[in-house]
Amino acid sequence: MTERTIPQHPPAIRVAGLTKRFPTPGGGEVTAVDAIDFTVPRGSVTGLLGGNGAGKTTTISMLLGLLLPTAGTVEILGVDMARHRHAVLPRMNFSSPYVELPHRLTVRENLTVYAHLYGLTCVKKRVRELSEHLDLTRFLDRPSGGLSAGQKTRVALAKALLNDPELLLLDEPTASLDPDTADWIRTYLERYRARTGATILLASHNMLEVERLCDGVLMMRQGRIVDRGAPSALVARYGRQTLEEVFLDIARASDGTLLAGETADAAE
Ligand SMILES: Nc1ncnc2c1ncn2[C@@H]1O[C@H](COP(=O)(O)OP(=O)(O)OP(=O)(O)O)[C@@H](O)[C@H]1O
């Protein structure tokens, strides 16, 4: 009997031994990301969590190819970022409140410039569609710099969705938004994932958001992944009621203390 080959998609993200060290002014080094390994399945929403300085933004920057790793490998949608980054960049995108679009350009101009950069055809149609989806039509001819935080977030998301990314990396997608706007963004992301089957990796400090959106989480501390799993599984493992309590347990554990995940790893 011949075996049937079932085509297997590689995961959306596969990271092995990923490390980033930055030089410090005194001639030393800071290890921002310390030999982490993880995979993100296609079509999932995964939360990258950790306190300030845990290494989330550095990790996302390496996934995007904006920062070169000191060591380790990143594969996106089965493509090695070190060797074939340009083959996969058109299939991914990102949004971050820390990266501002040019202030003086109008929203329409910004989206149009990015659409051309991404090599899209039918640029006008795509800008119009996304503006309607993200309720931006009223702002299209206003300079981007004069928008409120909530409006800027929606523009940044529109920019990130221009190329219909299969992988969307979001750094704190609802930071500094009022609860209503934040809820609107979360609902939009849920629908986007359901409609397109895209994979989303999001860094967030909002544990309610993570419990609502994420199938799985990666907990970072001091550059390492110290625990991982579905939010409900982590809550159960730590004997807590909420992910916020688990986060606090992990963030406040003293150095050297074995966490629930590490104890489980050690027992395997
Ligand atoms: N360019 C850089 N040069 C030197 N150190 C850096 C640089 N970028 C980040 N770091 C350091 O690396 C560590 C991880 O920073 P990173 O911004 O990745 O953390 P984070 O988890 O995203 O934090 P936050 O939640 O505060 O945004 C921190 O100690 C930070 O000071």
PDB file of C-alpha atoms and ligand atoms in Angstrom:
ATOM      1  CA  MET A   1       0.000   0.000   0.000  1.00  0.00           C
ATOM      2  CA  THR A   2       1.370   3.426  -0.923  1.00  0.00           C
ATOM      3  CA  GLU A   3       1.307   6.060   1.764  1.00  0.00           C
ATOM      4  CA  ARG A   4      -0.653   9.162   0.902  1.00  0.00           C
ATOM      5  CA  THR A   5       1.284  12.341   1.492  1.00  0.00           C
ATOM      6  CA  ILE A   6      -0.788  14.870   3.359  1.00  0.00           C
ATOM      7  CA  PRO A   7       0.564  18.343   2.644  1.00  0.00           C
ATOM      8  CA  GLN A   8       1.575  19.939   5.924  1.00  0.00           C
ATOM      9  CA  HIS A   9       1.792  23.685   6.262  1.00  0.00           C
ATOM     10  CA  PRO A  10       4.762  24.808   8.311  1.00  0.00           C
ATOM     11  CA  PRO A  11       3.803  26.898  11.345  1.00  0.00           C
ATOM     12  CA  ALA A  12       3.318  30.631  10.846  1.00  0.00           C
ATOM     13  CA  ILE A  13       6.340  31.292  13.069  1.00  0.00           C
ATOM     14  CA  ARG A  14       9.137  28.969  14.146  1.00  0.00           C
ATOM     15  CA  VAL A  15      11.893  30.413  16.308  1.00  0.00           C
ATOM     16  CA  ALA A  16      14.916  28.503  17.622  1.00  0.00           C
ATOM     17  CA  GLY A  17      17.641  29.719  19.957  1.00  0.00           C
ATOM     18  CA  LEU A  18      16.722  33.321  19.166  1.00  0.00           C
ATOM     19  CA  THR A  19      19.013  35.724  20.997  1.00  0.00           C
ATOM     20  CA  LYS A  20      19.618  39.458  20.920  1.00  0.00           C
ATOM     21  CA  ARG A  21      22.349  41.209  22.846  1.00  0.00           C
ATOM     22  CA  PHE A  22      22.820  44.978  22.713  1.00  0.00           C
ATOM     23  CA  PRO A  23      26.103  46.712  23.541  1.00  0.00           C
ATOM     24  CA  THR A  24      25.989  49.046  26.538  1.00  0.00           C
ATOM     25  CA  PRO A  25      27.926  52.342  26.783  1.00  0.00           C
ATOM     26  CA  GLY A  26      30.361  50.932  29.373  1.00  0.00           C
ATOM     27  CA  GLY A  27      31.526  48.261  26.906  1.00  0.00           C
ATOM     28  CA  GLY A  28      29.261  45.561  28.353  1.00  0.00           C
ATOM     29  CA  GLU A  29      26.172  43.901  26.908  1.00  0.00           C
ATOM     30  CA  VAL A  30      22.501  43.575  27.761  1.00  0.00           C
ATOM     31  CA  THR A  31      20.761  40.352  26.750  1.00  0.00           C
ATOM     32  CA  ALA A  32      17.313  41.477  25.630  1.00  0.00           C
ATOM     33  CA  VAL A  33      16.248  38.076  24.246  1.00  0.00           C
ATOM     34  CA  ASP A  34      17.919  34.976  25.585  1.00  0.00           C
ATOM     35  CA  ALA A  35      17.854  31.847  23.402  1.00  0.00           C
ATOM     36  CA  ILE A  36      14.096  31.484  23.042  1.00  0.00           C
ATOM     37  CA  ASP A  37      12.306  28.699  21.151  1.00  0.00           C
ATOM     38  CA  PHE A  38       8.657  28.775  20.133  1.00  0.00           C
ATOM     39  CA  THR A  39       6.229  28.046  17.312  1.00  0.00           C
ATOM     40  CA  VAL A  40       2.990  29.799  16.460  1.00  0.00           C
ATOM     41  CA  PRO A  41       0.442  27.620  14.621  1.00  0.00           C
ATOM     42  CA  ARG A  42      -1.235  29.006  11.517  1.00  0.00           C
ATOM     43  CA  GLY A  43      -4.580  30.654  12.082  1.00  0.00           C
ATOM     44  CA  SER A  44      -3.982  31.126  15.818  1.00  0.00           C
ATOM     45  CA  VAL A  45      -3.930  34.281  17.904  1.00  0.00           C
ATOM     46  CA  THR A  46      -0.957  34.154  20.261  1.00  0.00           C
ATOM     47  CA  GLY A  47      -0.159  36.612  23.026  1.00  0.00           C
ATOM     48  CA  LEU A  48       3.421  37.621  23.772  1.00  0.00           C
ATOM     49  CA  LEU A  49       3.340  38.722  27.386  1.00  0.00           C
ATOM     50  CA  GLY A  50       5.792  40.012  29.934  1.00  0.00           C
ATOM     51  CA  GLY A  51       6.585  43.013  32.089  1.00  0.00           C
ATOM     52  CA  ASN A  52       8.375  46.136  30.886  1.00  0.00           C
ATOM     53  CA  GLY A  53      11.750  45.211  29.425  1.00  0.00           C
ATOM     54  CA  ALA A  54      10.937  41.481  29.154  1.00  0.00           C
ATOM     55  CA  GLY A  55      11.983  41.409  25.490  1.00  0.00           C
ATOM     56  CA  LYS A  56       8.674  41.487  23.584  1.00  0.00           C
ATOM     57  CA  THR A  57       9.395  44.395  21.227  1.00  0.00           C
ATOM     58  CA  THR A  58      12.910  43.107  20.530  1.00  0.00           C
ATOM     59  CA  THR A  59      11.446  39.695  19.656  1.00  0.00           C
ATOM     60  CA  ILE A  60       8.846  41.217  17.320  1.00  0.00           C
ATOM     61  CA  SER A  61      11.525  43.376  15.662  1.00  0.00           C
ATOM     62  CA  MET A  62      13.579  40.246  14.932  1.00  0.00           C
ATOM     63  CA  LEU A  63      10.510  38.441  13.548  1.00  0.00           C
ATOM     64  CA  LEU A  64      10.039  41.349  11.165  1.00  0.00           C
ATOM     65  CA  GLY A  65      13.691  41.366  10.169  1.00  0.00           C
ATOM     66  CA  LEU A  66      14.088  44.927  11.486  1.00  0.00           C
ATOM     67  CA  LEU A  67      16.731  43.756  13.964  1.00  0.00           C
ATOM     68  CA  LEU A  68      19.313  41.108  13.195  1.00  0.00           C
ATOM     69  CA  PRO A  69      19.503  38.331  15.800  1.00  0.00           C
ATOM     70  CA  THR A  70      22.790  37.840  17.644  1.00  0.00           C
ATOM     71  CA  ALA A  71      22.089  34.101  17.356  1.00  0.00           C
ATOM     72  CA  GLY A  72      19.299  31.715  16.439  1.00  0.00           C
ATOM     73  CA  THR A  73      16.852  31.330  13.569  1.00  0.00           C
ATOM     74  CA  VAL A  74      13.478  32.759  12.574  1.00  0.00           C
ATOM     75  CA  GLU A  75      11.245  31.023  10.046  1.00  0.00           C
ATOM     76  CA  ILE A  76       8.109  32.833   8.914  1.00  0.00           C
ATOM     77  CA  LEU A  77       5.512  30.819   6.958  1.00  0.00           C
ATOM     78  CA  GLY A  78       8.238  28.241   6.333  1.00  0.00           C
ATOM     79  CA  VAL A  79      10.755  30.801   5.020  1.00  0.00           C
ATOM     80  CA  ASP A  80      14.130  31.424   6.668  1.00  0.00           C
ATOM     81  CA  MET A  81      14.213  35.167   7.450  1.00  0.00           C
ATOM     82  CA  ALA A  82      18.012  35.337   7.383  1.00  0.00           C
ATOM     83  CA  ARG A  83      18.218  34.094   3.795  1.00  0.00           C
ATOM     84  CA  HIS A  84      14.882  34.780   2.069  1.00  0.00           C
ATOM     85  CA  ARG A  85      13.322  37.656   3.994  1.00  0.00           C
ATOM     86  CA  HIS A  86      12.143  39.414   0.826  1.00  0.00           C
ATOM     87  CA  ALA A  87      10.142  36.362  -0.243  1.00  0.00           C
ATOM     88  CA  VAL A  88       7.983  36.478   2.864  1.00  0.00           C
ATOM     89  CA  LEU A  89       7.739  40.191   3.756  1.00  0.00           C
ATOM     90  CA  PRO A  90       4.826  40.732   1.312  1.00  0.00           C
ATOM     91  CA  ARG A  91       2.832  38.091   3.253  1.00  0.00           C
ATOM     92  CA  MET A  92       3.187  39.737   6.649  1.00  0.00           C
ATOM     93  CA  ASN A  93       2.704  43.134   8.259  1.00  0.00           C
ATOM     94  CA  PHE A  94       2.790  44.844  11.629  1.00  0.00           C
ATOM     95  CA  SER A  95       1.400  47.681  13.642  1.00  0.00           C
ATOM     96  CA  SER A  96       2.885  49.417  16.654  1.00  0.00           C
ATOM     97  CA  PRO A  97       1.956  52.578  18.546  1.00  0.00           C
ATOM     98  CA  TYR A  98       5.713  53.311  18.713  1.00  0.00           C
ATOM     99  CA  VAL A  99       6.052  53.658  14.949  1.00  0.00           C
ATOM    100  CA  GLU A 100       4.333  56.813  13.732  1.00  0.00           C
ATOM    101  CA  LEU A 101       3.312  57.423  10.135  1.00  0.00           C
ATOM    102  CA  PRO A 102       4.650  60.641   8.555  1.00  0.00           C
ATOM    103  CA  HIS A 103       2.738  63.439  10.317  1.00  0.00           C
ATOM    104  CA  ARG A 104       2.253  65.872   7.496  1.00  0.00           C
ATOM    105  CA  LEU A 105       0.874  63.391   4.980  1.00  0.00           C
ATOM    106  CA  THR A 106      -2.874  62.935   5.027  1.00  0.00           C
ATOM    107  CA  VAL A 107      -4.280  59.539   5.924  1.00  0.00           C
ATOM    108  CA  ARG A 108      -5.049  58.940   2.244  1.00  0.00           C
ATOM    109  CA  GLU A 109      -1.488  59.884   1.222  1.00  0.00           C
ATOM    110  CA  ASN A 110       0.043  57.657   3.886  1.00  0.00           C
ATOM    111  CA  LEU A 111      -2.067  54.651   2.944  1.00  0.00           C
ATOM    112  CA  THR A 112      -1.408  55.279  -0.752  1.00  0.00           C
ATOM    113  CA  VAL A 113       2.374  55.496  -0.254  1.00  0.00           C
ATOM    114  CA  TYR A 114       2.397  52.231   1.713  1.00  0.00           C
ATOM    115  CA  ALA A 115       0.124  50.516  -0.812  1.00  0.00           C
ATOM    116  CA  HIS A 116       2.618  51.399  -3.562  1.00  0.00           C
ATOM    117  CA  LEU A 117       5.539  50.282  -1.380  1.00  0.00           C
ATOM    118  CA  TYR A 118       3.801  46.912  -0.971  1.00  0.00           C
ATOM    119  CA  GLY A 119       3.400  46.722  -4.749  1.00  0.00           C
ATOM    120  CA  LEU A 120      -0.419  46.619  -4.672  1.00  0.00           C
ATOM    121  CA  THR A 121      -2.479  47.133  -7.779  1.00  0.00           C
ATOM    122  CA  CYS A 122      -5.907  48.847  -7.522  1.00  0.00           C
ATOM    123  CA  VAL A 123      -4.518  51.123  -4.810  1.00  0.00           C
ATOM    124  CA  LYS A 124      -7.456  53.572  -4.748  1.00  0.00           C
ATOM    125  CA  LYS A 125      -9.965  50.745  -4.366  1.00  0.00           C
ATOM    126  CA  ARG A 126      -7.970  49.112  -1.546  1.00  0.00           C
ATOM    127  CA  VAL A 127      -7.581  52.404   0.356  1.00  0.00           C
ATOM    128  CA  ARG A 128     -11.319  53.080  -0.008  1.00  0.00           C
ATOM    129  CA  GLU A 129     -12.269  49.556   1.143  1.00  0.00           C
ATOM    130  CA  LEU A 130     -10.061  49.641   4.218  1.00  0.00           C
ATOM    131  CA  SER A 131     -11.158  53.155   5.136  1.00  0.00           C
ATOM    132  CA  GLU A 132     -14.741  51.947   5.096  1.00  0.00           C
ATOM    133  CA  HIS A 133     -13.939  48.814   7.143  1.00  0.00           C
ATOM    134  CA  LEU A 134     -12.015  50.806   9.736  1.00  0.00           C
ATOM    135  CA  ASP A 135     -14.362  53.802   9.765  1.00  0.00           C
ATOM    136  CA  LEU A 136     -11.704  56.192   8.485  1.00  0.00           C
ATOM    137  CA  THR A 137     -13.488  57.778   5.544  1.00  0.00           C
ATOM    138  CA  ARG A 138     -14.046  61.058   7.436  1.00  0.00           C
ATOM    139  CA  PHE A 139     -10.336  61.377   8.199  1.00  0.00           C
ATOM    140  CA  LEU A 140      -8.879  60.481   4.816  1.00  0.00           C
ATOM    141  CA  ASP A 141      -7.931  64.054   3.909  1.00  0.00           C
ATOM    142  CA  ARG A 142      -6.655  65.111   7.331  1.00  0.00           C
ATOM    143  CA  PRO A 143      -2.936  65.146   8.190  1.00  0.00           C
ATOM    144  CA  SER A 144      -2.113  61.971  10.122  1.00  0.00           C
ATOM    145  CA  GLY A 145      -0.279  63.941  12.829  1.00  0.00           C
ATOM    146  CA  GLY A 146      -3.462  65.740  13.901  1.00  0.00           C
ATOM    147  CA  LEU A 147      -5.477  62.623  14.693  1.00  0.00           C
ATOM    148  CA  SER A 148      -6.360  61.339  18.166  1.00  0.00           C
ATOM    149  CA  ALA A 149      -4.667  58.209  19.555  1.00  0.00           C
ATOM    150  CA  GLY A 150      -7.693  56.064  18.680  1.00  0.00           C
ATOM    151  CA  GLN A 151      -7.862  57.408  15.137  1.00  0.00           C
ATOM    152  CA  LYS A 152      -4.100  56.910  14.684  1.00  0.00           C
ATOM    153  CA  THR A 153      -4.440  53.314  15.871  1.00  0.00           C
ATOM    154  CA  ARG A 154      -7.114  52.651  13.262  1.00  0.00           C
ATOM    155  CA  VAL A 155      -4.937  54.225  10.548  1.00  0.00           C
ATOM    156  CA  ALA A 156      -1.957  52.118  11.675  1.00  0.00           C
ATOM    157  CA  LEU A 157      -4.150  49.012  11.505  1.00  0.00           C
ATOM    158  CA  ALA A 158      -5.370  49.985   8.038  1.00  0.00           C
ATOM    159  CA  LYS A 159      -1.720  50.334   6.948  1.00  0.00           C
ATOM    160  CA  ALA A 160      -0.980  46.895   8.433  1.00  0.00           C
ATOM    161  CA  LEU A 161      -3.894  45.297   6.565  1.00  0.00           C
ATOM    162  CA  LEU A 162      -3.219  46.862   3.145  1.00  0.00           C
ATOM    163  CA  ASN A 163      -1.511  43.727   1.824  1.00  0.00           C
ATOM    164  CA  ASP A 164      -4.032  41.279   3.420  1.00  0.00           C
ATOM    165  CA  PRO A 165      -1.274  39.777   5.568  1.00  0.00           C
ATOM    166  CA  GLU A 166      -1.297  36.083   6.401  1.00  0.00           C
ATOM    167  CA  LEU A 167       0.715  36.986   9.500  1.00  0.00           C
ATOM    168  CA  LEU A 168      -0.036  40.101  11.514  1.00  0.00           C
ATOM    169  CA  LEU A 169       2.340  41.205  14.285  1.00  0.00           C
ATOM    170  CA  LEU A 170       0.827  43.712  16.684  1.00  0.00           C
ATOM    171  CA  ASP A 171       2.727  45.503  19.421  1.00  0.00           C
ATOM    172  CA  GLU A 172       0.186  46.644  22.039  1.00  0.00           C
ATOM    173  CA  PRO A 173      -2.683  47.141  19.594  1.00  0.00           C
ATOM    174  CA  THR A 174      -4.940  48.890  22.135  1.00  0.00           C
ATOM    175  CA  ALA A 175      -2.405  50.826  24.241  1.00  0.00           C
ATOM    176  CA  SER A 176      -3.794  54.202  25.361  1.00  0.00           C
ATOM    177  CA  LEU A 177      -7.211  53.671  23.806  1.00  0.00           C
ATOM    178  CA  ASP A 178     -10.501  54.283  25.625  1.00  0.00           C
ATOM    179  CA  PRO A 179     -12.438  51.088  26.474  1.00  0.00           C
ATOM    180  CA  ASP A 180     -14.946  51.605  23.658  1.00  0.00           C
ATOM    181  CA  THR A 181     -12.303  52.105  20.931  1.00  0.00           C
ATOM    182  CA  ALA A 182     -10.200  49.244  22.341  1.00  0.00           C
ATOM    183  CA  ASP A 183     -13.243  46.952  22.237  1.00  0.00           C
ATOM    184  CA  TRP A 184     -13.925  48.019  18.643  1.00  0.00           C
ATOM    185  CA  ILE A 185     -10.338  47.123  17.639  1.00  0.00           C
ATOM    186  CA  ARG A 186     -10.545  43.719  19.372  1.00  0.00           C
ATOM    187  CA  THR A 187     -13.808  42.900  17.618  1.00  0.00           C
ATOM    188  CA  TYR A 188     -12.273  43.964  14.315  1.00  0.00           C
ATOM    189  CA  LEU A 189      -9.268  41.680  14.874  1.00  0.00           C
ATOM    190  CA  GLU A 190     -11.504  38.740  15.818  1.00  0.00           C
ATOM    191  CA  ARG A 191     -13.501  39.192  12.625  1.00  0.00           C
ATOM    192  CA  TYR A 192     -10.364  39.621  10.511  1.00  0.00           C
ATOM    193  CA  ARG A 193      -8.962  36.339  11.796  1.00  0.00           C
ATOM    194  CA  ALA A 194     -12.298  34.533  11.333  1.00  0.00           C
ATOM    195  CA  ARG A 195     -12.717  35.888   7.795  1.00  0.00           C
ATOM    196  CA  THR A 196      -9.176  35.360   6.509  1.00  0.00           C
ATOM    197  CA  GLY A 197      -7.669  32.602   8.684  1.00  0.00           C
ATOM    198  CA  ALA A 198      -4.693  34.903   9.322  1.00  0.00           C
ATOM    199  CA  THR A 199      -2.276  34.294  12.174  1.00  0.00           C
ATOM    200  CA  ILE A 200      -1.891  37.053  14.762  1.00  0.00           C
ATOM    201  CA  LEU A 201       0.908  37.506  17.293  1.00  0.00           C
ATOM    202  CA  LEU A 202       0.244  40.328  19.706  1.00  0.00           C
ATOM    203  CA  ALA A 203       2.234  41.828  22.551  1.00  0.00           C
ATOM    204  CA  SER A 204      -0.098  43.166  25.207  1.00  0.00           C
ATOM    205  CA  HIS A 205      -0.210  44.276  28.826  1.00  0.00           C
ATOM    206  CA  ASN A 206      -3.975  43.895  28.946  1.00  0.00           C
ATOM    207  CA  MET A 207      -4.760  40.449  30.326  1.00  0.00           C
ATOM    208  CA  LEU A 208      -8.516  40.729  29.701  1.00  0.00           C
ATOM    209  CA  GLU A 209      -7.728  41.421  26.059  1.00  0.00           C
ATOM    210  CA  VAL A 210      -5.403  38.421  25.946  1.00  0.00           C
ATOM    211  CA  GLU A 211      -7.968  36.108  27.568  1.00  0.00           C
ATOM    212  CA  ARG A 212     -10.538  37.237  25.040  1.00  0.00           C
ATOM    213  CA  LEU A 213      -8.428  37.077  21.873  1.00  0.00           C
ATOM    214  CA  CYS A 214      -5.643  34.560  22.362  1.00  0.00           C
ATOM    215  CA  ASP A 215      -5.630  30.793  21.872  1.00  0.00           C
ATOM    216  CA  GLY A 216      -2.191  30.606  23.428  1.00  0.00           C
ATOM    217  CA  VAL A 217       0.284  32.807  25.254  1.00  0.00           C
ATOM    218  CA  LEU A 218       4.061  33.004  25.618  1.00  0.00           C
ATOM    219  CA  MET A 219       5.131  34.476  28.951  1.00  0.00           C
ATOM    220  CA  MET A 220       8.462  36.317  28.790  1.00  0.00           C
ATOM    221  CA  ARG A 221      10.639  37.370  31.680  1.00  0.00           C
ATOM    222  CA  GLN A 222      14.143  38.802  31.427  1.00  0.00           C
ATOM    223  CA  GLY A 223      14.462  37.776  27.796  1.00  0.00           C
ATOM    224  CA  ARG A 224      13.324  34.198  28.282  1.00  0.00           C
ATOM    225  CA  ILE A 225      10.051  32.361  27.772  1.00  0.00           C
ATOM    226  CA  VAL A 226       9.233  31.151  31.255  1.00  0.00           C
ATOM    227  CA  ASP A 227       5.806  29.667  30.562  1.00  0.00           C
ATOM    228  CA  ARG A 228       3.385  29.051  27.737  1.00  0.00           C
ATOM    229  CA  GLY A 229      -0.021  27.530  27.033  1.00  0.00           C
ATOM    230  CA  ALA A 230      -3.682  28.360  26.588  1.00  0.00           C
ATOM    231  CA  PRO A 231      -4.840  31.142  28.955  1.00  0.00           C
ATOM    232  CA  SER A 232      -7.314  28.793  30.699  1.00  0.00           C
ATOM    233  CA  ALA A 233      -4.627  26.091  31.107  1.00  0.00           C
ATOM    234  CA  LEU A 234      -2.209  28.587  32.679  1.00  0.00           C
ATOM    235  CA  VAL A 235      -4.880  29.879  35.040  1.00  0.00           C
ATOM    236  CA  ALA A 236      -5.618  26.292  36.125  1.00  0.00           C
ATOM    237  CA  ARG A 237      -1.921  25.360  36.447  1.00  0.00           C
ATOM    238  CA  TYR A 238      -1.165  28.337  38.708  1.00  0.00           C
ATOM    239  CA  GLY A 239      -4.347  27.745  40.753  1.00  0.00           C
ATOM    240  CA  ARG A 240      -5.567  31.257  39.978  1.00  0.00           C
ATOM    241  CA  GLN A 241      -8.810  32.864  38.840  1.00  0.00           C
ATOM    242  CA  THR A 242      -7.512  35.132  36.101  1.00  0.00           C
ATOM    243  CA  LEU A 243      -4.584  35.514  33.712  1.00  0.00           C
ATOM    244  CA  GLU A 244      -3.781  38.817  35.416  1.00  0.00           C
ATOM    245  CA  GLU A 245      -3.027  36.879  38.635  1.00  0.00           C
ATOM    246  CA  VAL A 246      -0.845  34.411  36.714  1.00  0.00           C
ATOM    247  CA  PHE A 247       1.000  37.338  35.129  1.00  0.00           C
ATOM    248  CA  LEU A 248       1.670  38.826  38.573  1.00  0.00           C
ATOM    249  CA  ASP A 249       2.898  35.470  39.931  1.00  0.00           C
ATOM    250  CA  ILE A 250       5.369  35.236  37.061  1.00  0.00           C
ATOM    251  CA  ALA A 251       6.448  38.880  37.105  1.00  0.00           C
ATOM    252  CA  ARG A 252       7.001  38.874  40.873  1.00  0.00           C
ATOM    253  CA  ALA A 253       8.686  35.473  41.223  1.00  0.00           C
ATOM    254  CA  SER A 254      12.203  36.031  42.535  1.00  0.00           C
ATOM    255  CA  ASP A 255      15.116  35.085  40.306  1.00  0.00           C
ATOM    256  CA  GLY A 256      15.852  31.388  40.432  1.00  0.00           C
ATOM    257  CA  THR A 257      12.349  30.407  41.603  1.00  0.00           C
ATOM    258  CA  LEU A 258      10.933  27.591  39.474  1.00  0.00           C
ATOM    259  CA  LEU A 259       7.656  28.633  37.891  1.00  0.00           C
ATOM    260  CA  ALA A 260       4.754  26.231  37.298  1.00  0.00           C
ATOM    261  CA  GLY A 261       5.758  25.826  33.617  1.00  0.00           C
ATOM    262  CA  GLU A 262       9.419  25.276  34.394  1.00  0.00           C
ATOM    263  CA  THR A 263       8.528  22.679  37.043  1.00  0.00           C
ATOM    264  CA  ALA A 264       6.409  20.872  34.432  1.00  0.00           C
ATOM    265  CA  ASP A 265       9.266  21.090  31.873  1.00  0.00           C
ATOM    266  CA  ALA A 266      11.759  19.731  34.406  1.00  0.00           C
ATOM    267  CA  ALA A 267       9.464  16.792  35.201  1.00  0.00           C
ATOM    268  CA  GLU A 268       9.245  15.724  31.524  1.00  0.00           C
TER     269      GLU A 268
HETATM  270  N1  LIG B   1      18.482  49.401  21.121  1.00  0.00           N
HETATM  271  C1  LIG B   1      18.695  48.965  22.347  1.00  0.00           C
HETATM  272  N2  LIG B   1      19.889  49.163  22.952  1.00  0.00           N
HETATM  273  C2  LIG B   1      20.133  48.714  24.200  1.00  0.00           C
HETATM  274  N3  LIG B   1      19.229  48.027  24.938  1.00  0.00           N
HETATM  275  C3  LIG B   1      18.021  47.804  24.391  1.00  0.00           C
HETATM  276  C4  LIG B   1      17.693  48.260  23.084  1.00  0.00           C
HETATM  277  N4  LIG B   1      16.411  47.886  22.806  1.00  0.00           N
HETATM  278  C5  LIG B   1      15.966  47.222  23.902  1.00  0.00           C
HETATM  279  N5  LIG B   1      16.930  47.184  24.851  1.00  0.00           N
HETATM  280  C6  LIG B   1      16.841  46.530  26.168  1.00  0.00           C
HETATM  281  O1  LIG B   1      16.383  45.207  25.945  1.00  0.00           O
HETATM  282  C7  LIG B   1      15.471  44.812  26.965  1.00  0.00           C
HETATM  283  C8  LIG B   1      14.153  44.371  26.321  1.00  0.00           C
HETATM  284  O2  LIG B   1      13.499  45.514  25.775  1.00  0.00           O
HETATM  285  P1  LIG B   1      12.134  45.408  24.960  1.00  0.00           P
HETATM  286  O3  LIG B   1      11.826  46.770  24.444  1.00  0.00           O
HETATM  287  O4  LIG B   1      12.233  44.298  23.981  1.00  0.00           O
HETATM  288  O5  LIG B   1      11.114  44.997  26.114  1.00  0.00           O
HETATM  289  P2  LIG B   1       9.524  44.932  26.101  1.00  0.00           P
HETATM  290  O6  LIG B   1       9.153  43.609  26.683  1.00  0.00           O
HETATM  291  O7  LIG B   1       8.996  45.237  24.748  1.00  0.00           O
HETATM  292  O8  LIG B   1       9.167  46.083  27.128  1.00  0.00           O
HETATM  293  P3  LIG B   1       7.895  47.096  27.218  1.00  0.00           P
HETATM  294  O9  LIG B   1       6.734  46.290  27.714  1.00  0.00           O
HETATM  295  O10 LIG B   1       8.369  48.096  28.226  1.00  0.00           O
HETATM  296  O11 LIG B   1       7.671  47.696  25.850  1.00  0.00           O
HETATM  297  C9  LIG B   1      15.350  46.001  27.907  1.00  0.00           C
HETATM  298  O12 LIG B   1      16.247  45.798  28.976  1.00  0.00           O
HETATM  299  C10 LIG B   1      15.783  47.170  27.051  1.00  0.00           C
HETATM  300  O13 LIG B   1      16.331  48.202  27.836  1.00  0.00           O
END
